């Protein structure tokens, strides 16, 4: 536009003798330069810094040219020097470019009185120009600096928030996996009612903790604004069944009547992201049960209107509970807000459920509403326009929903499963759980060994692959495997990283689904029941499977003897209570020995990794390796080594650099004492096993 204007002015000016020859020359040069730059800009996607500097200087030169050739009117061009300089600063956000442009403007402004007799006689006006050229861009530069710092701060904050969430998700879910697996085993093997009750309590509390973690993660996913829906065809009866299964038993336990109704005219499947619909409804119905002591809860799907392509459906939850005061009704959709009556009534809850439901409903195109009277019950509802799915069989769900029914699916047994996880404790516990259900399990602790097993041509009914393997990503393992076989076994990923990015990444790999750690036995069983069809693989005996016989009641007296024995051992580096607990988990007498041997190998490997990273002053790698080390140590109660790992994880780059030698020595000392302590326990256990 500027070029066209200059061109027009020059040609009109030249034709009508308005412009002098120098003016036409400057106009033509300016135009030529602008056109060349425009052409370069169109060809290159990114303008180099050198080119930016050149244009910053040439722009100032062109403006200087105009000032020189336009006589007294030149004063009108001087503000353009500031305009150009500030423009460079703001557009690029670079103080360097701003300074170059400012330097060029200053240089050319200084030349003006030397070359122009007119300006030489107007030194005060010239002084004002110089002041403007120096002060205005300097001030703009300071503002740009602050502006840039604010942007960088916001970016760092956002990055830190994502990292924190991923870490929280991983850090909490991984040990929670161990807790639930162990409690699950305890429940199955409990020899007394009290033990069964206690293990059930652990399971209930873990379930509750997991729900809270999921709430935090969902809330952050929804508020990030980056959430998108993945609608797939689903029958609404199925959604109703899932929500009912999750709520019914809780309602019954409180003596409440529970009704779930669906409009009979809702016959077609609908396109919906069932995860978020189920999540919102379970939150609402769960609250209804929580805040109702007598009466009933009803969950209704009502058809409001229907067209050829879609339904408008009202999803509603009524209860006869404590109700909500009008002043609280406007606040409860905000995160972490609980109504006074609700807080008095139920101690559990974080105040996130309704905020998540509201966000989820908005994402689906609706709005969550409430009508309630204190003491007279509450009614929550939302209306959604849902597209009818073409008449086709429902596609399999992309993941096993973590909010799915809590009812345990009756286990199928006898499937042949390859389980791959580099956390040997998880591997061991999961294998135990699968073997309890009568499956034949082959385990691998790395991607490479899994590929070796798969390359033997053995067939599996199902692959369970950890996503974060130490030597390769689970996705890579699956890709290599799928390339080499005509009919690959169905695969599920196991991951503690419940972030959206990972979910998406895994969704595109061709796996049947994702099981989020801590893996719930009900989800695992459902995955096996739905996906692990028996093949020829099942009948073949697995040479690599070192599974011990599926006995379940060897512990009791023997167990107590071993337990007593262990207490007497002096193991300052290992928490005896953890060892005793682990001892009581295993069905075979060699369980603890195997587990500790694996832990030893893991500790050795991770210690070496931390030491090497410290030596190379690679703080990030040192913290990552310390994180892995901490995971193994926690599982076997290696208290002191856990603390050393934690100290490394929590050190910043400067601390890690300045204390490299000290940290390495300490790490090696504690690791070798821990390994010696483990050896002591292994020797003792071997003797005990041999004596029985
Ligand atoms: P939480 O249930 O975890 O406290 P929510 O966001 O689900 O968090 O609910 C926020 C608050 O709204 C609750 O603490 C409670 O006071 C109130 N509330 C929600 N549902 C009901 C209901 N059905 N009956 C009475 N109060 C409710």
Short mmCIF file of N, CA and C in Angstrom, two decimals, residues 35-91:
data_model
loop_
_atom_site.label_atom_id
_atom_site.label_comp_id
_atom_site.label_asym_id
_atom_site.label_seq_id
_atom_site.Cartn_x
_atom_site.Cartn_y
_atom_site.Cartn_z
N UNK A 35 9.64 -2.99 -2.93
CA UNK A 35 9.20 -4.12 -3.76
C UNK A 35 10.13 -5.32 -3.59
N UNK A 36 11.46 -5.04 -3.58
CA UNK A 36 12.43 -6.14 -3.42
C UNK A 36 12.18 -6.84 -2.08
N UNK A 37 12.00 -6.03 -1.03
CA UNK A 37 11.80 -6.63 0.29
C UNK A 37 10.50 -7.45 0.33
N UNK A 38 9.46 -6.92 -0.30
CA UNK A 38 8.18 -7.63 -0.34
C UNK A 38 8.35 -8.99 -1.02
N UNK A 39 9.14 -8.98 -2.12
CA UNK A 39 9.37 -10.22 -2.86
C UNK A 39 10.14 -11.24 -2.00
N UNK A 40 11.20 -10.76 -1.31
CA UNK A 40 11.99 -11.65 -0.44
C UNK A 40 11.10 -12.23 0.66
N UNK A 41 10.30 -11.35 1.23
CA UNK A 41 9.43 -11.76 2.34
C UNK A 41 8.47 -12.87 1.91
N UNK A 42 7.96 -12.76 0.68
CA UNK A 42 7.01 -13.77 0.19
C UNK A 42 7.70 -15.10 -0.05
N UNK A 43 8.99 -15.05 -0.45
CA UNK A 43 9.69 -16.30 -0.77
C UNK A 43 10.16 -17.01 0.49
N UNK A 44 10.61 -16.23 1.47
CA UNK A 44 11.15 -16.85 2.69
C UNK A 44 10.04 -16.91 3.72
N UNK A 45 9.97 -18.11 4.38
CA UNK A 45 8.93 -18.20 5.41
C UNK A 45 9.36 -17.40 6.63
N UNK A 46 10.67 -17.45 6.90
CA UNK A 46 11.15 -16.75 8.08
C UNK A 46 12.24 -15.75 7.69
N UNK A 47 12.11 -14.52 8.19
CA UNK A 47 13.08 -13.49 7.86
C UNK A 47 14.26 -13.61 8.82
N UNK A 48 15.47 -13.66 8.27
CA UNK A 48 16.65 -13.82 9.14
C UNK A 48 16.92 -12.53 9.90
N UNK A 49 17.69 -12.67 10.97
CA UNK A 49 17.99 -11.50 11.80
C UNK A 49 18.81 -10.48 10.98
N UNK A 50 19.72 -11.02 10.13
CA UNK A 50 20.57 -10.13 9.34
C UNK A 50 19.71 -9.27 8.40
N UNK A 51 18.71 -9.92 7.79
CA UNK A 51 17.84 -9.18 6.87
C UNK A 51 17.04 -8.11 7.63
N UNK A 52 16.64 -8.48 8.85
CA UNK A 52 15.89 -7.51 9.68
C UNK A 52 16.75 -6.28 9.96
N UNK A 53 18.03 -6.53 10.33
CA UNK A 53 18.94 -5.42 10.61
C UNK A 53 19.08 -4.53 9.35
N UNK A 54 19.24 -5.20 8.19
CA UNK A 54 19.43 -4.45 6.95
C UNK A 54 18.22 -3.56 6.67
N UNK A 55 17.02 -4.14 6.81
CA UNK A 55 15.83 -3.34 6.51
C UNK A 55 15.66 -2.22 7.54
N UNK A 56 16.04 -2.49 8.81
CA UNK A 56 15.93 -1.45 9.83
C UNK A 56 16.80 -0.25 9.43
N UNK A 57 18.00 -0.54 8.89
CA UNK A 57 18.91 0.55 8.48
C UNK A 57 18.37 1.23 7.21
N UNK A 58 17.92 0.40 6.24
CA UNK A 58 17.46 0.98 4.97
C UNK A 58 16.19 1.81 5.16
N UNK A 59 15.30 1.38 6.06
CA UNK A 59 14.08 2.17 6.32
C UNK A 59 14.46 3.56 6.82
N UNK A 60 15.41 3.58 7.78
CA UNK A 60 15.84 4.87 8.33
C UNK A 60 16.48 5.72 7.22
N UNK A 61 17.25 5.05 6.33
CA UNK A 61 17.91 5.77 5.23
C UNK A 61 16.87 6.40 4.30
N UNK A 62 15.79 5.65 3.99
CA UNK A 62 14.75 6.17 3.09
C UNK A 62 14.07 7.39 3.71
N UNK A 63 13.76 7.26 5.02
CA UNK A 63 13.08 8.39 5.68
C UNK A 63 14.02 9.62 5.67
N UNK A 64 15.30 9.35 5.91
CA UNK A 64 16.29 10.42 5.87
C UNK A 64 16.29 11.08 4.48
N UNK A 65 16.22 10.24 3.44
CA UNK A 65 16.18 10.75 2.06
C UNK A 65 15.02 11.71 1.89
N UNK A 66 13.81 11.30 2.39
CA UNK A 66 12.63 12.15 2.27
C UNK A 66 12.81 13.47 3.03
N UNK A 67 13.40 13.35 4.23
CA UNK A 67 13.63 14.58 5.02
C UNK A 67 14.53 15.54 4.25
N UNK A 68 15.56 14.99 3.60
CA UNK A 68 16.54 15.82 2.89
C UNK A 68 15.95 16.49 1.65
N UNK A 69 15.07 15.76 0.94
CA UNK A 69 14.64 16.29 -0.36
C UNK A 69 13.34 17.09 -0.30
N UNK A 70 12.73 17.14 0.86
CA UNK A 70 11.43 17.82 0.90
C UNK A 70 11.49 19.18 1.57
N UNK A 71 12.69 19.70 1.79
CA UNK A 71 12.85 21.05 2.32
C UNK A 71 12.15 21.23 3.65
N UNK A 72 11.39 22.35 3.82
CA UNK A 72 10.73 22.58 5.13
C UNK A 72 9.71 21.50 5.47
N UNK A 73 9.17 20.80 4.41
CA UNK A 73 8.19 19.74 4.69
C UNK A 73 8.84 18.50 5.32
N UNK A 74 10.18 18.49 5.28
CA UNK A 74 10.91 17.35 5.84
C UNK A 74 10.55 17.11 7.30
N UNK A 75 10.21 18.18 8.02
CA UNK A 75 9.83 18.04 9.44
C UNK A 75 8.68 17.04 9.60
N UNK A 76 7.80 16.99 8.56
CA UNK A 76 6.66 16.06 8.63
C UNK A 76 7.11 14.60 8.58
N UNK A 77 8.30 14.35 8.03
CA UNK A 77 8.76 12.95 7.92
C UNK A 77 9.48 12.47 9.19
N UNK A 78 9.94 13.44 10.02
CA UNK A 78 10.75 13.00 11.17
C UNK A 78 10.02 12.05 12.14
N UNK A 79 8.69 12.23 12.38
CA UNK A 79 8.05 11.24 13.28
C UNK A 79 8.13 9.82 12.73
N UNK A 80 8.30 9.70 11.39
CA UNK A 80 8.38 8.36 10.82
C UNK A 80 9.60 7.59 11.33
N UNK A 81 10.65 8.35 11.73
CA UNK A 81 11.84 7.68 12.28
C UNK A 81 11.45 6.90 13.54
N UNK A 82 10.66 7.56 14.42
CA UNK A 82 10.19 6.88 15.63
C UNK A 82 9.23 5.75 15.30
N UNK A 83 8.36 6.03 14.36
CA UNK A 83 7.35 5.05 13.95
C UNK A 83 8.05 3.76 13.50
N UNK A 84 9.09 3.94 12.66
CA UNK A 84 9.81 2.79 12.13
C UNK A 84 10.54 2.04 13.25
N UNK A 85 11.26 2.80 14.10
CA UNK A 85 12.04 2.16 15.17
C UNK A 85 11.15 1.38 16.13
N UNK A 86 10.08 2.02 16.61
CA UNK A 86 9.20 1.36 17.59
C UNK A 86 8.52 0.16 16.92
N UNK A 87 8.16 0.34 15.65
CA UNK A 87 7.53 -0.77 14.91
C UNK A 87 8.44 -1.99 14.89
N UNK A 88 9.74 -1.77 14.63
CA UNK A 88 10.66 -2.92 14.62
C UNK A 88 10.71 -3.59 15.98
N UNK A 89 10.78 -2.75 17.03
CA UNK A 89 10.86 -3.31 18.38
C UNK A 89 9.64 -4.14 18.72
N UNK A 90 8.46 -3.59 18.44
CA UNK A 90 7.22 -4.27 18.83
C UNK A 90 6.98 -5.52 17.98
N UNK A 91 7.24 -5.41 16.68
CA UNK A 91 6.94 -6.54 15.80
C UNK A 91 7.82 -7.73 16.12
#
